[in-house]
Every structure is written in structure tokens, then in C-alpha cells.
Amino acid sequence: DYTFAIEYTDLAGNKCTSINYAPGTTAGKSFTIDKTVPTISVSYDNNSAANEKYFKANRTATVTVVEHNFSTERVVFTQTASLSGSNISIPGASWSNNGDVHTAVISYTSDGDYTFDVTMTDLAGNSSGEANYGGSVAAKAFTVDKTIVEPTIGGVENGVAYNEDVIPTISFTDVNFATYEIRLLRTRFGDKDVDVTAQFLKGDPRNGSGVSGSYDYFESIAENDGIYTLTLSVTDLAGNTSSSTRTFTVNRFGSVYVYDDYLISLIKDGGQYIKKQDGADVAITNDLVITEYNATRIAAGSLMVMITRNGEPIEAKYVSNPVASPDVAIGESGWFQYLYTISKDNFTEDGEYRITISSKDSNDRPSTSVPENSIDKKNQAVKDTMTFTVDTTIPEIRNITIPDAKFHDDYAAVNATSIDVNYSIVDVGGLKSVEVKVNGESRGINTDFGDSVNTYDGTFQIAEAKNRQSIEIIVEDLAGNITDTASDTFDPGEAYEFRSTILVSTNGFVRYYEDKGLFYGSIGGTAGVAVAAGLLIFILKRRKKNKDKN
């Protein structure tokens, strides 16, 4: 920065009072020479972009100009701002100065599509040229998108039970729409949270700026009754996400019942056979929990929990929470729900158990825990598939008949060329297999018990042999209990005589020899007779000799 002044006084002391500059002289007394180009740098506080240019949070630009001869009026911002194709306010710059360093702050706090650039010329006319954006992401064109609306699910409402038409709808629109996920889960008899999206939500609902669809696929059949959870999740290009969920009941065929996992494990595959496990005192170790859902209240006094053992009713021990009454309020699910806890003490005795829950709603509409779509192997409707068998008793061998056998302490003997050994078996829960072994070799495993799995009569043959032969019968029931005649714990009791070894022979000497007590006893007896006879002969001969001498 320069200043210029000149004075003159002549020899007589006269002082010059004016200065004449040559025509065309500019800024003769004060002027600036500036040949330095201004510099501009731009930085952003938020460079976390999705899809290269989308930001889901505020973004602030900081413009730094280094210039001695600076004027904000000579800074040129090239900016646009729009939202969904319509112009919106362009954010302004807030300046601060520190010597030759001049700083502008521009805050982008509103959703919109923005473009930005900046240049300047200083007071001397030097142009800055392109600004330096450094490593900024999407510095000149970017979108601020902090907002995503909640997608809309229509046609169904939380906590409502539908017994007629069920037509869910979905809709969502966003100018920066990216992706969506739609999912439908169903809980019904025997199935918990099964994904049925493909069955009921067919087609691609995507359109240019969102999704929309209507789903009229809930046919009025019993297997479609259940508790449904419909979730629609959407994501925009900035990474914002939003979702809506509706949980509703399709209840055209009465209440919907949800069984806990333990109960499902007992009744699966037509009913399990349960024995004591891991040293437990009982076979059923947990209470059974069932939740009933209905669109209206269950009528007071209508609840019935029926349990039968081997076809005979027993007094059911259970707790209902809440107890059905007109005062019952809607549960946390959004509809009326009842939790039934059936005590494990109902199932301490062996037998086949069946459980049925029935009730009526406030409109006198009956419901039962057995769904309409339960069928047996013959495709016939089954009224009660909630069944299982408790079997803590090992199979009982009622009899083993060895014809014409003579029983000794540790074996049986039969005078025959071959014999048929007959046996009968009884099991309360049902037989799974029977195996016979002779001399350690299997005679086959029988798993076909005809019309009755509770009793079985079998026969196997043993041929004549020189030595004793071992026999073993191994029985397993459907619960996994095992009776083995070779086990140290096997005891036929007083029902019949049983020996695990048997001698079948027509040879008297073989039978005589195998009877060790008789055999060795007879040997001892024979020796005694021989000695006595010898002694008698000796005495008689001695008497005769003495008589001859006299």
C-alpha cells in the first residue's frame, strides 16, 4: 500500500499550494499494488456419504479466503437448492475476518439437493480461479436427507381379530427411496413365527419412488387361521430407515392357541413316548403352557381343560391367568389373551394322555384347541392331536415256557431233539422291538406287532446239542425302556421259572454228566459201594480161614 505527497517552497519562501497531476493519473496520492492471486479452500464437517452423495445429518461448509485486498462483495457463490424438484431457500454465508484470512460458514440443515461452488476477485482484479476442496466428499453437489416417513400398513390393525375378509395394504413414497423389505410371520398350532411372506404377499410392490401393494390372498380355510405379524421396512439413499409393524389375528374358525416349546416337543410326530431322563423322578418335568387368543372376551365359566389318561378323564390341575370374566381387559398383544398353565403333576402316572381346551366367546361362538385342519394318516379329521404317552415302566416278560424242562439251580434240561420256547410280553406304552439271541447269535429283531403294540407272543426253537446253550430275550418299548434277560437286574419273580442256559439232548449220559451234583454224587456213591463190597469179601475170607484152622 503506497501513499505519495510532494511539497515545494521557493527561495523567497513562497510555498506551493496545489499539485497538478498529469491528465489521466489515477490514485496519485494513495494506491495499492497487488499482484497476488487470492486463494480459496473449502472443507466440510460431514463427509459420511451414502451412495456417494447422500447425507443423513446436517452438513456445514467452511470457506477460507486468504487475501489482503478482500471484499465480500467480490466473492461469488454459485449455489442451487431444491427439494422434490421445487426450489427451496439457499443457506447464506456468515463471515468472520482475521487479518488477511476471511472465513465464511454455510450450514445445510434442511433436507434438499444442493450444488455449490465459489470464486472471487480481489480489489486489484486478481481472480482466485478454482477453489481447493481437498478431500471433501461430494463437495460441489450433494443431498441432505435427514427425514424418512413411516411406511403405511393398511387393511389390518394391531390387536384386531378378523373373521371375514383380510386384505393388508402397504404404501411408502420417498424421493430418495432405495430399498424395502416386507415380511409376514405366522404363529399357529404347532408352528411359531413361520415365514409365510411368499404365500400371502405375492408380487413386487416397488414403484419409481417407493412401494405400494394390496394383498387379497387370505383364503377362508382353517390352516390360514393364526397370529400374523406384518413388517414393512424401508431405506432411503442416505441410509435412513423406517418401519411399520402390525400384529393381527385371522380368526375365522375360533380361537388361536399357541403352545410353548416344551408342549410342542411332547406332541410332535403324532405324540412322543416319554420316559424318565437324566435321573429325574418323573417323565414330564415342566408345566405345559398354552396361550389362547380371541377377538372377543372368553365367556365366564365357559373354559374347560380336559385331560384323559388311557381314555379316562382325570381331574385337571391348571391355572388360568387371567380368569375368563367380563372384566378381562385386552392383553399386551392388543387382543384378549388367556394363559393356561397345566401342572406337570397331572402326568405322574404311566399312560396315554390327551389334552383338550375348549371355550366360548362372548358371542357364544365355540372354540377348541384342536384346529380344523388336523388329520390322521387316513386323511380323517382328528379331534385331539395334543397327545403323548408317559412310560416309565420297562417291558414285562409275562412268561417264558420251556416244555418238559427240568429246572436246576443254574440251567434247565430237556430230553428232546428240539424244543419250541414260547414267551409273552406286555408293555403299557407300546413295544418297539423284540430280539432273541441263542448262544449270542441273533435270531432276528421283530418290530411288527400287528394291531397291538402292547402285547406280543413269540416262539423260537432250540435244537439238540452236546452242551448247554444260552438264551437271551431283549425287549425295547417305544419310550426307550429296555428289558434284557441277560441283565444283572432282570428278575422274573415268582411268575415263572427261567434259566438263561438250557440243555437240549436225548443222550442220557450227556444230561447225567451236565447235572454236576448228581454226577459227582453218584461217583462218590459208587466208590463207597465198591469199598464196602471189598471189605465184606475180606471179612468173609478171613472168617473162612480161621474156621479151617479150628
XYZ file of C-alpha atoms in Angstrom, residues 178-549:
372
model
C -33.605 -47.041 -2.125
C -34.759 -50.440 -0.818
C -37.526 -52.161 1.122
C -38.146 -55.407 2.990
C -41.579 -56.847 3.659
C -42.085 -59.845 5.938
C -45.057 -61.786 7.256
C -44.727 -64.241 10.150
C -47.457 -66.575 11.362
C -47.926 -68.390 14.654
C -50.482 -71.179 14.655
C -50.987 -74.675 16.045
C -47.613 -76.412 16.205
C -45.788 -73.605 14.347
C -44.226 -70.495 15.842
C -43.173 -67.448 13.796
C -43.113 -69.241 10.446
C -42.223 -67.009 7.494
C -45.230 -67.068 5.120
C -44.328 -63.951 3.120
C -44.184 -65.762 -0.208
C -47.585 -67.354 0.394
C -49.555 -64.198 1.154
C -47.543 -61.193 -0.117
C -47.082 -62.052 -3.767
C -45.548 -59.769 -6.376
C -43.092 -56.869 -6.311
C -44.669 -53.720 -4.833
C -41.808 -51.447 -5.891
C -42.555 -48.363 -7.986
C -40.371 -45.448 -9.010
C -40.270 -43.657 -5.672
C -41.428 -46.247 -3.162
C -43.708 -49.246 -2.743
C -47.440 -49.869 -2.859
C -49.485 -53.044 -2.863
C -52.666 -54.806 -1.822
C -52.775 -58.488 -0.817
C -56.034 -60.407 -1.069
C -54.633 -63.920 -0.573
C -56.033 -64.921 2.827
C -58.343 -67.714 1.731
C -61.025 -68.736 4.238
C -59.587 -72.083 5.268
C -58.702 -73.325 8.731
C -54.983 -73.522 8.084
C -54.885 -69.755 7.474
C -56.101 -69.011 11.000
C -53.280 -67.718 13.122
C -51.471 -64.752 14.623
C -49.742 -62.699 11.930
C -47.024 -60.089 12.247
C -46.586 -57.918 9.142
C -43.477 -55.719 8.988
C -42.531 -53.250 6.260
C -39.046 -51.728 6.450
C -37.763 -49.061 4.050
C -34.383 -47.400 3.487
C -33.550 -44.238 1.541
C -30.370 -43.397 -0.339
C -28.991 -41.537 2.670
C -29.269 -44.640 4.822
C -32.269 -43.533 6.875
C -34.539 -46.426 7.797
C -38.100 -46.651 8.995
C -40.528 -49.484 9.573
C -44.112 -50.260 10.475
C -45.481 -53.390 12.113
C -48.988 -54.696 12.507
C -49.888 -57.776 14.517
C -53.338 -59.154 13.873
C -55.324 -62.370 14.102
C -57.160 -64.240 11.387
C -59.832 -65.982 13.418
C -62.489 -67.412 11.126
C -62.533 -70.803 12.852
C -62.449 -69.797 16.526
C -59.645 -69.048 18.943
C -55.987 -69.335 18.076
C -53.861 -71.312 20.521
C -50.114 -71.007 20.936
C -48.281 -73.881 22.634
C -44.960 -73.477 24.363
C -41.898 -75.256 23.009
C -41.934 -77.973 25.658
C -45.510 -78.972 24.873
C -44.754 -78.988 21.142
C -41.812 -81.325 21.802
C -44.172 -83.767 23.545
C -46.878 -83.892 20.867
C -44.801 -83.713 17.688
C -44.969 -86.527 15.140
C -48.289 -87.754 16.468
C -47.235 -87.848 20.126
C -43.983 -88.803 21.794
C -43.276 -91.616 24.253
C -41.681 -90.101 27.329
C -39.566 -91.900 29.946
C -37.554 -90.610 32.864
C -34.492 -88.717 31.741
C -31.172 -87.957 33.431
C -32.145 -89.289 36.825
C -35.367 -87.263 37.095
C -38.096 -88.542 39.397
C -40.797 -88.060 36.766
C -41.040 -88.213 32.990
C -42.799 -84.842 32.490
C -40.510 -82.276 34.093
C -42.140 -78.965 33.070
C -45.580 -77.440 33.291
C -47.361 -77.154 29.945
C -48.172 -73.605 28.849
C -50.848 -72.685 26.289
C -51.975 -69.188 25.314
C -55.413 -68.660 23.805
C -56.067 -65.574 21.648
C -59.543 -64.401 20.657
C -61.065 -61.304 19.099
C -63.575 -61.015 21.939
C -63.650 -61.952 25.591
C -63.958 -65.571 26.615
C -67.301 -66.036 28.332
C -67.077 -66.543 32.080
C -67.444 -70.169 33.087
C -67.007 -71.489 29.533
C -63.390 -72.597 29.832
C -62.846 -76.361 30.031
C -59.467 -78.067 30.329
C -59.961 -81.792 29.824
C -57.230 -84.373 30.391
C -57.716 -88.099 29.861
C -55.357 -90.935 30.724
C -55.912 -94.072 28.686
C -59.295 -92.689 27.671
C -60.473 -91.971 31.222
C -60.907 -88.348 32.407
C -58.762 -87.170 35.303
C -59.168 -84.065 37.436
C -57.109 -81.440 35.625
C -54.796 -79.245 37.673
C -54.201 -75.917 35.926
C -54.080 -72.152 36.412
C -55.766 -69.649 34.082
C -54.355 -66.135 34.001
C -56.396 -64.066 33.615
C -59.509 -65.927 34.592
C -62.218 -65.577 31.967
C -64.735 -62.939 33.050
C -66.467 -59.859 31.634
C -63.870 -57.664 33.367
C -60.893 -59.064 31.490
C -59.081 -56.337 29.567
C -57.199 -56.586 26.317
C -53.725 -58.002 26.866
C -50.373 -56.643 25.815
C -50.851 -58.256 22.415
C -53.716 -55.911 21.627
C -56.472 -58.531 21.867
C -57.916 -60.760 24.571
C -55.480 -63.452 25.631
C -55.509 -66.140 28.276
C -52.533 -68.034 29.628
C -53.180 -71.598 30.780
C -50.514 -73.326 32.875
C -51.236 -77.055 33.100
C -49.388 -78.625 36.037
C -46.853 -81.361 35.388
C -48.390 -83.154 38.388
C -51.206 -84.275 36.084
C -48.812 -86.668 34.330
C -47.021 -88.605 37.064
C -48.622 -91.960 36.187
C -47.894 -94.041 33.117
C -50.432 -93.859 30.336
C -51.531 -92.165 27.152
C -52.595 -88.568 27.828
C -54.852 -86.370 25.741
C -55.489 -82.692 26.432
C -58.293 -80.560 25.074
C -59.105 -76.920 25.815
C -62.485 -75.511 24.837
C -64.273 -72.232 25.455
C -66.900 -69.876 24.121
C -66.516 -66.208 23.361
C -68.954 -63.505 24.398
C -70.928 -64.149 21.210
C -71.373 -67.807 22.233
C -69.058 -68.896 19.461
C -67.299 -72.145 20.471
C -63.565 -72.699 20.149
C -61.380 -75.721 20.747
C -57.660 -76.258 20.956
C -57.868 -78.732 18.066
C -57.609 -76.952 14.711
C -59.911 -77.858 11.876
C -57.008 -78.873 9.674
C -55.739 -81.698 11.939
C -55.942 -85.039 10.171
C -54.691 -88.587 10.751
C -52.790 -90.832 8.356
C -56.075 -91.802 6.702
C -56.804 -88.153 5.982
C -59.598 -88.156 8.547
C -60.185 -85.210 10.899
C -58.593 -85.664 14.307
C -60.348 -84.077 17.272
C -57.341 -84.235 19.540
C -53.753 -84.287 18.414
C -52.470 -82.898 21.711
C -51.441 -86.329 22.935
C -48.368 -88.066 24.329
C -47.567 -91.192 26.324
C -45.762 -91.381 29.659
C -43.998 -94.724 30.000
C -41.573 -95.135 32.893
C -42.009 -98.922 33.191
C -39.775 -101.429 31.461
C -41.470 -104.042 29.283
C -42.702 -107.066 31.260
C -41.981 -110.609 30.137
C -45.085 -112.316 31.458
C -43.986 -115.881 30.727
C -41.261 -117.992 29.189
C -42.373 -121.601 28.669
C -39.742 -124.307 28.201
C -41.757 -127.506 27.644
C -40.898 -130.636 29.729
C -37.976 -128.830 31.302
C -36.273 -129.994 34.442
C -35.002 -126.898 36.258
C -31.705 -126.985 38.051
C -30.066 -124.195 40.008
C -28.378 -122.581 37.025
C -29.875 -124.223 33.934
C -32.808 -126.130 32.534
C -32.614 -129.555 30.863
C -34.959 -131.072 28.286
C -34.944 -134.584 26.850
C -35.764 -133.787 23.224
C -34.264 -133.403 19.791
C -35.590 -129.812 19.665
C -37.973 -127.637 21.605
C -40.114 -124.559 20.958
C -39.653 -121.893 23.621
C -42.743 -119.739 23.968
C -42.791 -116.323 25.613
C -45.257 -113.457 26.085
C -44.524 -109.760 26.591
C -46.661 -106.859 27.807
C -45.894 -103.111 27.759
C -48.221 -100.261 28.718
C -46.796 -97.699 26.325
C -46.137 -99.940 23.359
C -43.392 -102.208 22.081
C -40.698 -101.086 19.688
C -38.621 -104.236 19.164
C -38.055 -107.790 20.408
C -34.809 -109.642 19.763
C -33.955 -113.279 20.618
C -30.375 -114.478 20.863
C -29.278 -118.135 21.115
C -25.654 -118.711 22.002
C -25.063 -114.998 21.403
C -26.333 -115.116 17.823
C -29.419 -113.100 16.937
C -32.454 -114.966 15.684
C -33.790 -111.694 14.258
C -35.356 -108.488 15.538
C -39.119 -108.196 15.359
C -40.634 -104.695 15.010
C -44.006 -105.672 13.550
C -46.590 -106.188 16.261
C -49.719 -106.118 14.153
C -52.745 -104.353 15.540
C -51.441 -104.207 19.109
C -48.106 -102.849 20.242
C -48.920 -103.558 23.870
C -48.717 -107.373 23.823
C -46.673 -109.891 21.919
C -46.433 -113.680 21.928
C -43.322 -115.196 20.376
C -41.716 -118.558 19.779
C -38.204 -119.643 18.959
C -36.694 -123.117 18.505
C -33.630 -124.666 20.119
C -32.154 -127.776 18.564
C -30.381 -130.636 20.377
C -26.733 -130.020 21.296
C -23.964 -131.693 23.300
C -23.605 -128.737 25.656
C -25.723 -126.203 27.399
C -26.963 -123.312 25.217
C -27.543 -119.693 26.260
C -30.777 -117.850 25.520
C -31.427 -114.117 25.772
C -34.523 -112.005 25.091
C -34.095 -108.230 24.635
C -37.234 -106.051 24.600
C -37.359 -102.272 23.980
C -40.522 -100.194 24.236
C -41.381 -97.026 22.342
C -40.178 -94.836 25.208
C -36.745 -96.488 25.139
C -37.135 -98.637 28.271
C -35.307 -101.970 27.892
C -35.775 -105.395 29.464
C -32.864 -107.796 28.906
C -32.909 -111.309 30.375
C -29.102 -111.236 30.382
C -29.036 -108.145 32.567
C -27.994 -108.481 36.190
C -31.169 -106.619 37.151
C -33.547 -108.981 35.342
C -35.807 -110.860 37.733
C -38.754 -112.964 36.533
C -40.041 -113.072 40.085
C -42.401 -115.879 41.007
C -44.420 -115.719 37.789
C -42.423 -118.440 36.072
C -39.121 -120.263 36.207
C -36.439 -119.044 33.854
C -32.872 -120.138 33.240
C -30.597 -118.305 30.842
C -28.932 -121.593 29.831
C -30.673 -124.755 28.668
C -29.543 -128.271 27.789
C -31.496 -129.926 24.990
C -30.349 -133.542 24.471
C -31.755 -137.064 24.098
C -28.467 -138.521 25.343
C -28.994 -139.664 28.929
C -25.297 -139.667 29.716
C -24.988 -136.034 28.472
C -27.868 -134.954 30.679
C -26.418 -137.049 33.527
C -22.969 -135.522 33.068
C -24.295 -131.913 32.889
C -26.061 -132.461 36.236
C -22.850 -131.969 38.197
C -24.344 -132.547 41.611
C -25.820 -135.876 40.553
C -22.806 -136.822 38.532
C -20.211 -136.247 41.255
C -22.545 -137.549 43.930
C -23.073 -140.754 42.041
C -19.334 -141.102 41.575
C -18.877 -140.812 45.343
C -21.695 -143.288 45.958
C -20.256 -145.862 43.549
C -16.862 -145.647 45.214
C -18.418 -146.251 48.647
C -20.252 -149.327 47.439
C -17.033 -150.728 45.981
C -15.124 -150.235 49.225
C -17.898 -151.825 51.288
C -18.052 -154.785 48.950
C -14.299 -155.224 49.171
C -14.381 -155.049 52.950
C -17.164 -157.640 53.125
C -15.212 -160.021 50.881
C -12.125 -159.536 53.062
C -14.070 -160.319 56.274
C -15.726 -163.397 54.797
C -12.416 -164.761 53.533
C -10.789 -164.227 56.961
C -13.609 -165.997 58.784
C -13.318 -168.944 56.445
C -9.559 -169.150 57.051
C -9.985 -169.154 60.843
C -12.649 -171.872 60.608
C -10.343 -174.117 58.627
C -7.653 -173.790 61.303
